Amino acid sequence: MHPLLRRQLQRAYDGQEPPDDPAFRKLLDLIEAAYAQADSEHELVGRSLRQVSDELLERNRQLTEELANLTEYEQALANSRTELQEVLTAIPDHVWLVGDNGEVLNPRPQLPSALSDALIEAGGVQAQAKKARIEGRIRLWEFELPSADGIKLYEGRCVPHGTRGCVVLVRDITELRDIQQQLNLSERMASVGVMAAGVAHEVNNPLTFVIANLDHAVQSLSKNTSPQILEEALEALREAKLGAQRVSDIVRDLRTLANPKTDARESCDINRAVDTALTMTANETRHRAEVVRRREDLPNLRAECSRIVQVFVNLLLNAAQAIEPGNAKDNRIEIATRQSGNWIEIEICDTGAGIESKDVKRLFDPFFSTKQGVGGLGLGLSICRKIIDEHGGQIRVTSVEGAGTCIIVQLPLSLAQPEPEAPAAPAAHAVERARVLIIDDEPDVGRAMRRGLSQLHDVTLAQTGAQGLRLLAEHAFDLVLCDLMMPEMSGMEVMRRIRADFPDHADRVVFMTGGAFSEAGSKFLAELEAGHLDKPFDQRELREFIAQQLARLGHRRIGG
């Protein structure tokens, strides 16, 4: 009997046995069965509750662990955000996030908003971000922004961020560009240093017979005027003029190489540029190898000619320095220019020491050099590649150690300029006599010019800018020919004063120069509509220049 039922019967019958009635017994059996079923169900419920309790405890443990992990993750995220903010604060770049809708978000609000807004506007940040998203690639560009310290140069970089917009970084590269220009200048000066002895040699040779011939002519004419002596003197003078022309050509080539202008594309004769480089490096090459020149007729290219010459000078110096001096008859440096498909090719090959295969791929790395104990910064070929890249070209190198090296420079034919139509020959006409003021601080130059012009024009000389201005205050002149580089008062200052004090003479002032050795001087000459006269010049060139300028002015006299 179920213990609970027994206790209940004992309480009901005061501990006596219940009646032994079949019907009562049957009822007890049913009650006992119900108790047993209840016990079974209770046990089942208990087990279920225990299982649920265990599951709840396990879930609680998991939640507690997940909560701890979440707290750790939140802390790590907060740390990452702090570190990112510190990085953004530390880097010199300006950073923005540009959304698909063009909205610009500044992740560094502590920076001056005025500068940020100015950079966004000047750099066209939103437009650049849109282009980067459309192109699906990183976009680089440069722009300028005026500041209290002058014009600042900035570089922009836009990185597409999936479909969520772009990350834009802008950096001030003014100082970096200045350093690059200084390094470029240092490398150019290293090349000039190597050429200095050669240039001195090339100049001294013609100067020797110029001086000797002039001395002979002076002595001969002062002692005797017989026909034979006069003929010898004339021959000496003609040879002296040829020598002076050689010096003039060398100076012109030097001026081309040392041209301070940058980003000034002009019509460039590639064959002439190669010849200039050959002249500049002749002293380095002649004692090391036989120079063989092959050329084809080529169209002129629109290029920065002085920088193209710099490339050829560097390549020729490298070729020469790869060959030991003293055995020129057994070595060769070959230079060929040709048109190949859509390219103009300049090939320079030497029979020098060659380059190890492991070094060929590093030739164009900045500061890498295969020359031990030879001047330079190891920037020559790096600068060459940069110059050619900027012109849309390329450089290829092949070399065999112990056998020599070939370098091919390719410039795109798309830079070619159409051949200009030959100008019509000017009609012959008598030049009306004009009043010409010459301002030059070199009295010998002034007197030589007056001798050449005196039969055609009335020439007045001034040795300083101040003297020239005084003469302008006292007299009217049909043309003023002024030297650009003078002490005390430069030609640029003279022009400024004339525009202010004698405006009716301003369009009558033209310039001559032996070389503009400053960027300001070069810019000034480039902006002159009337052109200028380069020194040295002969009497024919001087007279033609004067005639052209008077024709430009219609030779209208001032003051009758």
PDB file of N, CA and C in Angstrom, residues 485-521:
ATOM      1  N   MET A 485      70.923  92.174 -67.966  1.00  0.00           N
ATOM      2  CA  MET A 485      71.652  91.993 -66.711  1.00  0.00           C
ATOM      3  C   MET A 485      72.711  93.082 -66.574  1.00  0.00           C
ATOM      4  N   MET A 486      72.448  94.050 -65.688  1.00  0.00           N
ATOM      5  CA  MET A 486      73.391  95.139 -65.433  1.00  0.00           C
ATOM      6  C   MET A 486      73.458  95.385 -63.930  1.00  0.00           C
ATOM      7  N   PRO A 487      74.635  95.821 -63.432  1.00  0.00           N
ATOM      8  CA  PRO A 487      74.728  96.163 -62.012  1.00  0.00           C
ATOM      9  C   PRO A 487      73.967  97.453 -61.719  1.00  0.00           C
ATOM     10  N   GLU A 488      73.714  97.701 -60.474  1.00  0.00           N
ATOM     11  CA  GLU A 488      73.025  98.911 -59.997  1.00  0.00           C
ATOM     12  C   GLU A 488      71.555  98.930 -60.409  1.00  0.00           C
ATOM     13  N   MET A 489      71.283  98.932 -61.705  1.00  0.00           N
ATOM     14  CA  MET A 489      69.894  98.937 -62.172  1.00  0.00           C
ATOM     15  C   MET A 489      69.767  97.952 -63.331  1.00  0.00           C
ATOM     16  N   SER A 490      68.993  96.894 -63.139  1.00  0.00           N
ATOM     17  CA  SER A 490      68.847  95.873 -64.175  1.00  0.00           C
ATOM     18  C   SER A 490      67.935  96.374 -65.285  1.00  0.00           C
ATOM     19  N   GLY A 491      67.943  95.630 -66.393  1.00  0.00           N
ATOM     20  CA  GLY A 491      67.054  95.984 -67.489  1.00  0.00           C
ATOM     21  C   GLY A 491      65.586  95.912 -67.091  1.00  0.00           C
ATOM     22  N   MET A 492      65.243  94.974 -66.198  1.00  0.00           N
ATOM     23  CA  MET A 492      63.849  94.873 -65.741  1.00  0.00           C
ATOM     24  C   MET A 492      63.436  96.130 -64.988  1.00  0.00           C
ATOM     25  N   GLU A 493      64.348  96.670 -64.160  1.00  0.00           N
ATOM     26  CA  GLU A 493      64.045  97.889 -63.418  1.00  0.00           C
ATOM     27  C   GLU A 493      63.961  99.084 -64.368  1.00  0.00           C
ATOM     28  N   VAL A 494      64.833  99.114 -65.377  1.00  0.00           N
ATOM     29  CA  VAL A 494      64.764 100.184 -66.379  1.00  0.00           C
ATOM     30  C   VAL A 494      63.389 100.175 -67.048  1.00  0.00           C
ATOM     31  N   MET A 495      62.910  98.991 -67.410  1.00  0.00           N
ATOM     32  CA  MET A 495      61.612  98.881 -68.066  1.00  0.00           C
ATOM     33  C   MET A 495      60.491  99.356 -67.150  1.00  0.00           C
ATOM     34  N   ARG A 496      60.582  99.002 -65.877  1.00  0.00           N
ATOM     35  CA  ARG A 496      59.552  99.435 -64.925  1.00  0.00           C
ATOM     36  C   ARG A 496      59.510 100.960 -64.841  1.00  0.00           C
ATOM     37  N   ARG A 497      60.701 101.575 -64.798  1.00  0.00           N
ATOM     38  CA  ARG A 497      60.777 103.037 -64.696  1.00  0.00           C
ATOM     39  C   ARG A 497      60.263 103.703 -65.983  1.00  0.00           C
ATOM     40  N   ILE A 498      60.580 103.120 -67.125  1.00  0.00           N
ATOM     41  CA  ILE A 498      60.118 103.705 -68.390  1.00  0.00           C
ATOM     42  C   ILE A 498      58.599 103.640 -68.481  1.00  0.00           C
ATOM     43  N   ARG A 499      58.023 102.517 -68.082  1.00  0.00           N
ATOM     44  CA  ARG A 499      56.560 102.403 -68.119  1.00  0.00           C
ATOM     45  C   ARG A 499      55.903 103.442 -67.216  1.00  0.00           C
ATOM     46  N   ALA A 500      56.568 103.739 -66.090  1.00  0.00           N
ATOM     47  CA  ALA A 500      55.993 104.704 -65.148  1.00  0.00           C
ATOM     48  C   ALA A 500      56.229 106.145 -65.589  1.00  0.00           C
ATOM     49  N   ASP A 501      57.454 106.444 -66.071  1.00  0.00           N
ATOM     50  CA  ASP A 501      57.826 107.842 -66.340  1.00  0.00           C
ATOM     51  C   ASP A 501      57.751 108.231 -67.813  1.00  0.00           C
ATOM     52  N   PHE A 502      57.935 107.273 -68.721  1.00  0.00           N
ATOM     53  CA  PHE A 502      57.931 107.572 -70.156  1.00  0.00           C
ATOM     54  C   PHE A 502      57.045 106.556 -70.883  1.00  0.00           C
ATOM     55  N   PRO A 503      55.765 106.509 -70.575  1.00  0.00           N
ATOM     56  CA  PRO A 503      54.894 105.466 -71.141  1.00  0.00           C
ATOM     57  C   PRO A 503      54.848 105.470 -72.664  1.00  0.00           C
ATOM     58  N   ASP A 504      55.085 106.636 -73.302  1.00  0.00           N
ATOM     59  CA  ASP A 504      55.061 106.675 -74.763  1.00  0.00           C
ATOM     60  C   ASP A 504      56.253 105.945 -75.376  1.00  0.00           C
ATOM     61  N   HIS A 505      57.268 105.641 -74.571  1.00  0.00           N
ATOM     62  CA  HIS A 505      58.433 104.890 -75.056  1.00  0.00           C
ATOM     63  C   HIS A 505      58.356 103.394 -74.715  1.00  0.00           C
ATOM     64  N   ALA A 506      57.363 102.967 -73.933  1.00  0.00           N
ATOM     65  CA  ALA A 506      57.361 101.601 -73.393  1.00  0.00           C
ATOM     66  C   ALA A 506      57.400 100.541 -74.488  1.00  0.00           C
ATOM     67  N   ASP A 507      56.616 100.739 -75.571  1.00  0.00           N
ATOM     68  CA  ASP A 507      56.601  99.715 -76.620  1.00  0.00           C
ATOM     69  C   ASP A 507      57.821  99.801 -77.523  1.00  0.00           C
ATOM     70  N   ARG A 508      58.689 100.809 -77.303  1.00  0.00           N
ATOM     71  CA  ARG A 508      59.894 100.988 -78.111  1.00  0.00           C
ATOM     72  C   ARG A 508      61.139 100.404 -77.438  1.00  0.00           C
ATOM     73  N   VAL A 509      60.958  99.782 -76.271  1.00  0.00           N
ATOM     74  CA  VAL A 509      62.095  99.223 -75.539  1.00  0.00           C
ATOM     75  C   VAL A 509      62.212  97.739 -75.864  1.00  0.00           C
ATOM     76  N   VAL A 510      63.383  97.313 -76.323  1.00  0.00           N
ATOM     77  CA  VAL A 510      63.674  95.900 -76.573  1.00  0.00           C
ATOM     78  C   VAL A 510      64.968  95.549 -75.840  1.00  0.00           C
ATOM     79  N   PHE A 511      65.195  94.245 -75.680  1.00  0.00           N
ATOM     80  CA  PHE A 511      66.294  93.821 -74.816  1.00  0.00           C
ATOM     81  C   PHE A 511      67.259  92.895 -75.543  1.00  0.00           C
ATOM     82  N   MET A 512      68.493  92.929 -75.048  1.00  0.00           N
ATOM     83  CA  MET A 512      69.531  91.988 -75.453  1.00  0.00           C
ATOM     84  C   MET A 512      70.095  91.372 -74.177  1.00  0.00           C
ATOM     85  N   THR A 513      70.621  90.149 -74.291  1.00  0.00           N
ATOM     86  CA  THR A 513      71.125  89.487 -73.090  1.00  0.00           C
ATOM     87  C   THR A 513      72.192  88.466 -73.442  1.00  0.00           C
ATOM     88  N   GLY A 514      73.159  88.362 -72.542  1.00  0.00           N
ATOM     89  CA  GLY A 514      74.157  87.303 -72.654  1.00  0.00           C
ATOM     90  C   GLY A 514      73.747  86.074 -71.875  1.00  0.00           C
ATOM     91  N   GLY A 515      72.544  86.080 -71.312  1.00  0.00           N
ATOM     92  CA  GLY A 515      72.038  84.950 -70.531  1.00  0.00           C
ATOM     93  C   GLY A 515      71.267  85.448 -69.330  1.00  0.00           C
ATOM     94  N   ALA A 516      70.023  84.975 -69.201  1.00  0.00           N
ATOM     95  CA  ALA A 516      69.212  85.335 -68.029  1.00  0.00           C
ATOM     96  C   ALA A 516      69.463  84.291 -66.959  1.00  0.00           C
ATOM     97  N   PHE A 517      70.270  84.661 -65.943  1.00  0.00           N
ATOM     98  CA  PHE A 517      70.718  83.683 -64.958  1.00  0.00           C
ATOM     99  C   PHE A 517      69.807  83.625 -63.736  1.00  0.00           C
ATOM    100  N   SER A 518      68.565  83.997 -63.899  1.00  0.00           N
ATOM    101  CA  SER A 518      67.600  83.894 -62.806  1.00  0.00           C
ATOM    102  C   SER A 518      66.263  83.511 -63.397  1.00  0.00           C
ATOM    103  N   GLU A 519      65.428  82.911 -62.564  1.00  0.00           N
ATOM    104  CA  GLU A 519      64.098  82.527 -63.031  1.00  0.00           C
ATOM    105  C   GLU A 519      63.282  83.760 -63.391  1.00  0.00           C
ATOM    106  N   ALA A 520      63.452  84.840 -62.602  1.00  0.00           N
ATOM    107  CA  ALA A 520      62.716  86.077 -62.881  1.00  0.00           C
ATOM    108  C   ALA A 520      63.121  86.648 -64.239  1.00  0.00           C
ATOM    109  N   GLY A 521      64.443  86.613 -64.527  1.00  0.00           N
ATOM    110  CA  GLY A 521      64.913  87.120 -65.809  1.00  0.00           C
ATOM    111  C   GLY A 521      64.389  86.305 -66.975  1.00  0.00           C
TER     112      GLY A 521
END
